[in-house]
Structure formats: structure tokens, C-alpha cells
XYZ file of C-alpha atoms in Angstrom:
391
model
C 105.084 125.506 130.722
C 102.106 126.107 128.436
C 101.806 122.429 127.540
C 98.214 121.338 128.118
C 98.313 117.754 129.341
C 98.064 115.571 132.409
C 101.799 114.786 132.283
C 103.992 116.507 134.854
C 106.758 118.662 133.352
C 108.400 119.636 136.664
C 111.377 117.356 136.135
C 112.184 118.560 132.626
C 111.898 122.213 133.682
C 114.510 121.422 136.332
C 116.827 119.936 133.707
C 116.395 123.033 131.499
C 117.312 125.279 134.442
C 120.465 123.232 134.971
C 121.427 123.804 131.330
C 120.930 127.543 131.766
C 123.509 127.664 134.577
C 126.007 125.286 132.960
C 129.456 126.820 132.423
C 131.141 124.418 130.008
C 130.006 123.061 126.612
C 130.494 119.422 127.630
C 128.118 119.784 130.568
C 125.577 121.651 128.431
C 125.622 118.933 125.756
C 125.297 116.152 128.317
C 122.335 117.833 130.019
C 120.737 118.645 126.648
C 120.791 114.966 125.687
C 118.979 114.209 128.941
C 116.399 116.949 128.279
C 115.827 115.730 124.707
C 115.274 112.119 125.766
C 113.019 113.161 128.626
C 110.988 115.406 126.314
C 110.541 112.589 123.796
C 109.214 110.387 126.611
C 106.728 113.109 127.580
C 105.560 113.592 123.993
C 105.093 109.852 123.544
C 103.058 109.718 126.767
C 100.924 112.685 125.688
C 100.292 111.078 122.336
C 99.388 107.805 124.009
C 96.958 109.549 126.371
C 95.459 111.790 123.659
C 91.705 111.506 123.185
C 89.383 113.435 120.903
C 86.827 115.584 122.741
C 83.314 114.349 123.394
C 81.766 117.149 121.343
C 83.233 115.957 118.039
C 81.360 114.828 114.942
C 82.947 113.073 111.969
C 81.683 113.489 108.417
C 83.126 111.638 105.426
C 82.273 111.319 101.768
C 83.498 108.828 99.169
C 81.862 107.421 96.055
C 83.418 103.972 96.626
C 81.440 101.483 98.691
C 84.681 99.848 99.815
C 86.129 103.161 100.987
C 82.939 104.111 102.842
C 83.236 100.866 104.779
C 86.886 101.611 105.602
C 86.041 105.159 106.705
C 83.516 103.740 109.165
C 86.278 101.620 110.697
C 88.658 104.590 110.624
C 86.278 106.631 112.794
C 85.842 103.624 115.088
C 89.638 103.453 115.497
C 89.498 107.129 116.503
C 87.244 106.109 119.402
C 84.078 107.631 117.969
C 80.651 106.061 118.284
C 78.233 105.501 115.371
C 76.061 108.382 116.606
C 79.012 110.740 116.059
C 79.647 109.713 112.457
C 78.039 110.441 109.094
C 79.338 108.786 105.937
C 78.039 109.980 102.574
C 78.685 109.324 98.893
C 76.122 106.660 97.991
C 74.596 108.241 94.905
C 74.335 111.577 93.126
C 71.998 113.163 95.682
C 74.413 112.679 98.590
C 77.397 113.937 96.583
C 75.693 116.971 95.060
C 74.068 117.848 98.372
C 77.260 117.435 100.407
C 78.155 121.121 100.726
C 74.656 122.106 101.839
C 74.570 119.210 104.308
C 77.829 120.234 106.022
C 76.914 123.922 106.214
C 73.501 123.085 107.694
C 75.030 120.565 110.113
C 77.619 122.996 111.435
C 75.040 125.739 111.876
C 73.057 123.366 114.078
C 76.158 122.253 116.071
C 77.809 125.581 116.768
C 79.605 124.469 119.950
C 80.981 121.221 118.527
C 84.011 120.263 116.482
C 83.595 118.724 113.025
C 86.241 116.423 111.581
C 85.785 115.883 107.856
C 87.436 113.404 105.469
C 86.677 114.086 101.817
C 87.562 111.999 98.781
C 89.092 114.143 96.020
C 87.465 112.470 92.998
C 83.704 112.183 93.482
C 82.080 110.686 90.404
C 78.394 111.425 89.869
C 76.066 109.674 87.438
C 72.763 111.328 86.595
C 70.472 108.326 86.118
C 67.795 110.379 84.357
C 70.078 111.819 81.676
C 72.855 109.225 81.752
C 75.503 111.943 81.980
C 78.631 111.702 84.130
C 80.344 114.354 86.196
C 83.464 114.376 88.361
C 83.351 116.673 91.388
C 86.507 117.743 93.230
C 86.269 117.028 96.951
C 88.859 119.687 97.786
C 86.820 122.277 95.891
C 83.784 121.224 97.948
C 85.808 121.822 101.136
C 86.936 125.208 99.841
C 83.314 126.171 99.087
C 82.151 125.011 102.521
C 84.843 127.052 104.274
C 83.850 130.155 102.325
C 80.178 129.713 103.185
C 80.753 129.269 106.912
C 81.101 132.272 109.221
C 84.506 132.594 110.884
C 83.384 131.309 114.291
C 82.139 128.066 112.688
C 84.910 127.583 110.129
C 87.504 127.681 112.898
C 85.809 124.622 114.451
C 86.102 122.610 111.213
C 89.036 120.292 110.529
C 88.910 118.982 106.937
C 91.336 116.559 105.311
C 91.353 115.577 101.640
C 91.852 111.864 101.025
C 93.137 110.873 97.612
C 95.117 108.341 95.612
C 96.735 111.265 93.791
C 99.556 112.303 96.108
C 102.083 114.205 94.025
C 103.735 117.263 95.571
C 101.588 119.588 93.470
C 98.399 117.685 94.359
C 99.122 117.840 98.089
C 99.870 121.568 97.827
C 96.410 122.078 96.321
C 94.737 120.007 99.063
C 96.548 121.946 101.791
C 95.453 125.220 100.227
C 91.787 124.279 99.901
C 91.469 122.206 103.069
C 93.478 121.767 106.288
C 95.607 118.841 105.220
C 95.978 115.605 103.295
C 95.239 112.003 104.264
C 96.725 109.351 101.942
C 94.802 106.316 100.802
C 96.926 103.643 102.407
C 96.541 100.840 104.986
C 96.903 101.982 108.599
C 96.924 100.087 111.888
C 94.488 100.849 114.686
C 97.171 102.128 117.063
C 98.536 104.479 114.392
C 95.268 106.316 113.677
C 95.298 108.590 116.733
C 99.090 108.871 116.522
C 98.734 110.173 112.945
C 95.851 112.541 113.616
C 96.860 113.945 117.027
C 99.605 116.323 115.772
C 97.333 117.584 112.973
C 94.452 118.075 115.398
C 96.590 119.955 117.919
C 97.941 122.183 115.157
C 94.430 123.030 113.998
C 93.003 123.387 117.513
C 95.766 124.553 119.903
C 94.601 123.920 123.494
C 95.718 127.440 124.414
C 93.011 128.785 122.084
C 90.479 125.942 122.305
C 90.265 124.861 125.909
C 87.998 121.880 125.195
C 89.641 120.647 121.973
C 91.550 117.795 123.635
C 90.815 115.234 126.302
C 93.635 113.353 128.001
C 93.236 110.031 129.764
C 95.908 108.018 131.503
C 96.335 104.939 129.340
C 96.187 101.576 131.054
C 99.319 99.715 129.979
C 97.818 96.429 131.169
C 94.911 96.818 128.761
C 95.662 95.023 125.508
C 94.443 96.490 122.224
C 94.075 94.315 119.157
C 96.450 95.575 116.479
C 93.873 95.539 113.722
C 94.670 97.005 110.306
C 92.416 99.304 108.330
C 92.802 97.963 104.816
C 90.865 96.783 101.800
C 90.689 92.985 101.583
C 91.615 90.834 98.605
C 88.018 89.617 98.484
C 86.803 93.231 98.203
C 89.052 93.726 95.169
C 87.903 90.434 93.605
C 84.268 91.508 93.783
C 85.255 94.930 92.467
C 86.797 93.266 89.413
C 83.582 91.352 88.755
C 81.531 94.550 88.895
C 83.919 96.507 86.664
C 84.161 93.677 84.155
C 80.399 93.674 83.716
C 80.268 97.464 83.461
C 83.053 97.759 80.908
C 81.486 95.158 78.616
C 77.757 95.793 78.899
C 77.163 99.351 80.147
C 76.439 101.860 77.382
C 78.480 104.428 79.310
C 81.606 102.391 78.577
C 81.705 104.163 75.227
C 82.659 107.275 77.236
C 86.376 107.144 78.096
C 85.920 109.738 80.860
C 83.441 107.447 82.621
C 85.893 104.566 82.272
C 88.626 106.761 83.782
C 86.364 107.409 86.774
C 85.996 103.652 87.298
C 89.760 103.135 87.061
C 90.463 105.969 89.528
C 88.123 104.299 92.032
C 89.848 100.933 91.526
C 93.257 102.571 92.028
C 92.117 104.104 95.312
C 90.814 100.758 96.545
C 94.065 98.978 95.641
C 96.148 101.608 97.451
C 94.282 100.819 100.684
C 94.924 97.100 100.295
C 97.666 95.350 102.246
C 99.982 94.010 99.579
C 103.604 93.531 98.609
C 105.613 95.330 95.936
C 103.925 93.299 93.179
C 101.087 95.840 93.231
C 103.487 98.424 91.817
C 103.144 96.840 88.378
C 99.342 96.886 88.725
C 99.324 100.584 89.568
C 101.597 101.202 86.588
C 99.162 99.403 84.292
C 96.235 101.427 85.668
C 98.140 104.650 85.076
C 98.781 103.559 81.491
C 95.070 102.962 80.920
C 94.336 106.363 82.412
C 96.510 107.764 79.641
C 94.129 106.467 76.965
C 91.393 108.779 75.721
C 89.779 106.054 73.645
C 87.173 103.748 75.183
C 87.861 101.015 72.611
C 91.532 100.814 73.560
C 90.653 100.758 77.280
C 88.169 97.932 76.671
C 90.811 95.955 74.770
C 93.427 96.380 77.513
C 91.089 95.898 80.492
C 91.123 92.026 80.513
C 94.926 92.015 80.835
C 94.789 94.391 83.815
C 91.897 92.498 85.388
C 93.675 89.135 85.116
C 96.913 90.609 86.466
C 95.174 92.019 89.539
C 93.385 88.761 90.215
C 96.637 86.837 89.817
C 98.382 89.063 92.385
C 95.644 88.940 95.015
C 95.229 85.198 94.572
C 98.982 84.633 95.008
C 98.948 86.673 98.216
C 96.008 84.744 99.596
C 97.725 81.475 98.680
C 100.878 82.478 100.559
C 98.963 83.476 103.705
C 98.418 81.214 106.686
C 94.638 81.286 106.291
C 94.575 79.935 102.784
C 93.330 76.446 103.640
C 90.277 77.758 105.460
C 89.520 80.151 102.648
C 90.489 78.031 99.645
C 86.984 76.857 98.765
C 85.645 80.388 99.014
C 88.372 81.682 96.712
C 87.728 78.916 94.215
C 84.107 80.058 94.070
C 85.180 83.662 93.596
C 87.498 82.676 90.767
C 84.819 80.611 89.031
C 82.327 83.442 89.465
C 84.786 85.942 88.032
C 85.392 83.785 84.960
C 81.704 83.033 84.482
C 80.618 86.648 84.754
C 83.479 87.739 82.549
C 82.315 85.256 79.903
C 78.769 86.581 80.080
C 80.017 90.154 79.957
C 82.237 89.442 76.974
C 79.293 87.837 75.167
C 77.250 90.948 75.868
C 80.114 93.028 74.581
C 79.591 91.677 71.045
C 76.489 93.782 70.622
C 78.372 96.841 71.816
C 81.239 96.106 69.426
C 78.740 95.959 66.547
C 77.473 99.397 67.549
C 81.067 100.558 67.504
C 81.926 98.952 64.158
C 81.645 102.144 62.189
C 83.826 103.933 64.729
C 86.380 101.122 64.685
C 86.419 101.226 60.889
C 87.189 104.930 60.929
C 90.227 104.233 63.096
C 91.649 102.205 60.204
C 91.336 105.016 57.615
C 94.416 106.632 56.162
C 94.051 110.263 57.163
C 97.076 111.908 58.764
C 95.360 112.360 62.131
C 94.298 108.718 62.282
C 97.754 107.457 61.341
C 99.162 109.453 64.267
C 96.510 107.927 66.539
C 97.477 104.442 65.366
C 101.157 105.141 66.003
C 100.373 106.403 69.496
C 98.264 103.298 70.178
C 101.127 100.998 69.138
C 103.542 102.947 71.319
C 101.324 102.639 74.379
C 100.777 98.939 73.691
C 104.543 98.500 73.733
C 104.827 100.295 77.091
C 102.028 98.131 78.513
C 103.929 95.013 77.447
C 107.015 96.333 79.261
C 104.981 96.832 82.439
C 103.654 93.281 82.165
C 107.183 91.950 81.708
C 108.313 93.933 84.746
C 105.576 92.406 86.854
C 106.752 88.893 85.998
C 110.326 89.557 87.186
């Protein structure tokens, strides 16, 4: 009776009243099945007719250019216009100024709702000093919520989006923000279906009269079932960029910086439409993330890079659009090999700078022998992952 929607509930209330006067269990069960099915139909209709309110603004932040592009499409799938959306994360200034931006924005939009999607791992590079820093997106959300007065915080709906989705990780996101949004492909028609229950939980219509807008959906109107996903071409260009960075950028001597790059690649791959063959790729990335030695990461990177390219090229080859795209993919492959060759040539100078460090790894101290044993162990595991991927 308190359901806020345009769907009539008169019929189902009648069925519930019939259950209340039923005398035998068989009749009660039969009428309950009817009520349950009818209620499911109503909920499906409500979900189909659900619309976000006009006074909503969407704010997102991600340090990946690919993910920022996908977030723009995500908000479009929600039915929001460009004037309602702000996507940040392009550079240190936008990331470090994110908390202040949101607090200022909400103070100037006190009667509106703000939907926020925040990447968990925001990597910042200070160009002036060359130092790297990783900022937690969920901590940013927690800080924003603390800085906002109650009447504004209650109009904020913030989700943390991350490739790290363990039970403990999600528990942290739920504590600091209002929920978790996985990095995974999603179809246009599933976006509102996924968000509607979360939105209604955060903004119950009984408490927020203008938090939901319902429109009768036109069944005759066809909607293209487009998928929000990273493309194989996006990943190919990402590999080219990372290959150059790992072999020529001075920061590649910092394993933490290399981890940041691998985390970003992992997030992009998780939002790519792919088959189970990507499981081996994710396993190889996780193995590299276990290294705390930039030299070892540099040595293993070509194997991971070639494996990823092999997988995405196989998927493109098996698709129906391969003939139209074959010449383009040939160019991408040639470019990848050419740039990799240039990068590897540039890496010789970096390896010379590292020669003294590499030499020290071959010394016979107890600590270094343990490091060598650990390296051999991890190499063995990496080989197993590669073998698994070829099954």
C-alpha cells in the first residue's frame, strides 16, 4: 500500500485479502503462488518504468582514459545528458582536487541528488618531482561524507568501482561508501535494472518524494541492446603504451609505479567482453603484482603482453566482423611489434644503468640467495599459468 509507483496494486491487495480469509492450507498455498507471481510482474513493471529524477547529477573519477570513456557511456545508458555529468581523473590536479570539487559542487546544488562512481585505485604522478602516489577512492568518499553536513550527505549516493572484489574489499567499500560497482561489461538494458534497487534503498520514496520518476514504457519502442565494454582495440593500444613506458620511462625502476600500471590494465581487461581465456591473463597479472622487483617485472612483461595480444587477436579473428577489420588489426599488430622493438632498444640504456643493481642480485649473501630462490619459484608458477592458458 505504500509502494510509490504508477502501477495499480488493487488486484494484488484483493488476492492478499483472500489469503487472509482462507481456511485450509491448500487454498492458502494456491493463492500465495498467485500473489507471488503477480507481485513479481508488478516489480518487473516498476523496474521497467523506473527513471532517475531530473534533478540528478553524476560525478565519476578514474585515472584510466579507457574507463573514463566507459563511464561516459554508463551515464548515457542511465538516461542522463552530458550537462548532468562530470568525469574526472585526467591528471594529478583533478585527482587531488576531487574531494574539494565534490564538496563545493554539492553545496551549490543543495536540492539535487548526486550519484558518484569512484575508482578505488587512483594513481597520481607529480610531474615536477617525478614521485608517484596511490590514492584510495573509497577513502576519498569517506572524507567527502564526513565533510558534508547531514542534509547534503543524505542526498549523495556513492559507489566504489574496482577490479579488487574480494569479500573483505567489498566490505570496506560498503563501509566507506554506499555500495560497490564491479568492473565488468554490462548491457544497456541492465544498467537501470542494476542501479534501481540500490537507488531506492538509498532514497526511499517515502522519505524522498522526488527521488524517483516513473514513466510508462512503450513496449513498441525498440532499444538497441548495446554493451558497455572495453574493446579489443582499446587493449591493443594500451599494450603499446605500457610497453613503451616499461622500457623507456625512468619510473619503471620503481616497482610500485609498475604495479599501478598493471592494476590499471587489469581493470581495463575486466571490462572487456571476452571468453574464459582471459582467466589465464588475469592470473599472470596477479603473479606480476606479487613481484616487488622492477627488473623481474620488466623481464616477465613481454610474455604477458604477447599473451594478451594473442587472446584479443584470436577473439577478433573468430568474430563475424573480422574481414572488415582485418587490415586495421594487421596495422595494429605491426605497430605493436615496431614500437616494442624501439622500446626494447631504448631499454638497453636503462639496463646499463641497472647493471650494478643486477650484479648485486648475483652476490652470495644469505638474503640474496633467498631472493633468487623466490624468483625461481615465481618463474615456475608463471610457466604453469602459461601452460594452463594453452590448454
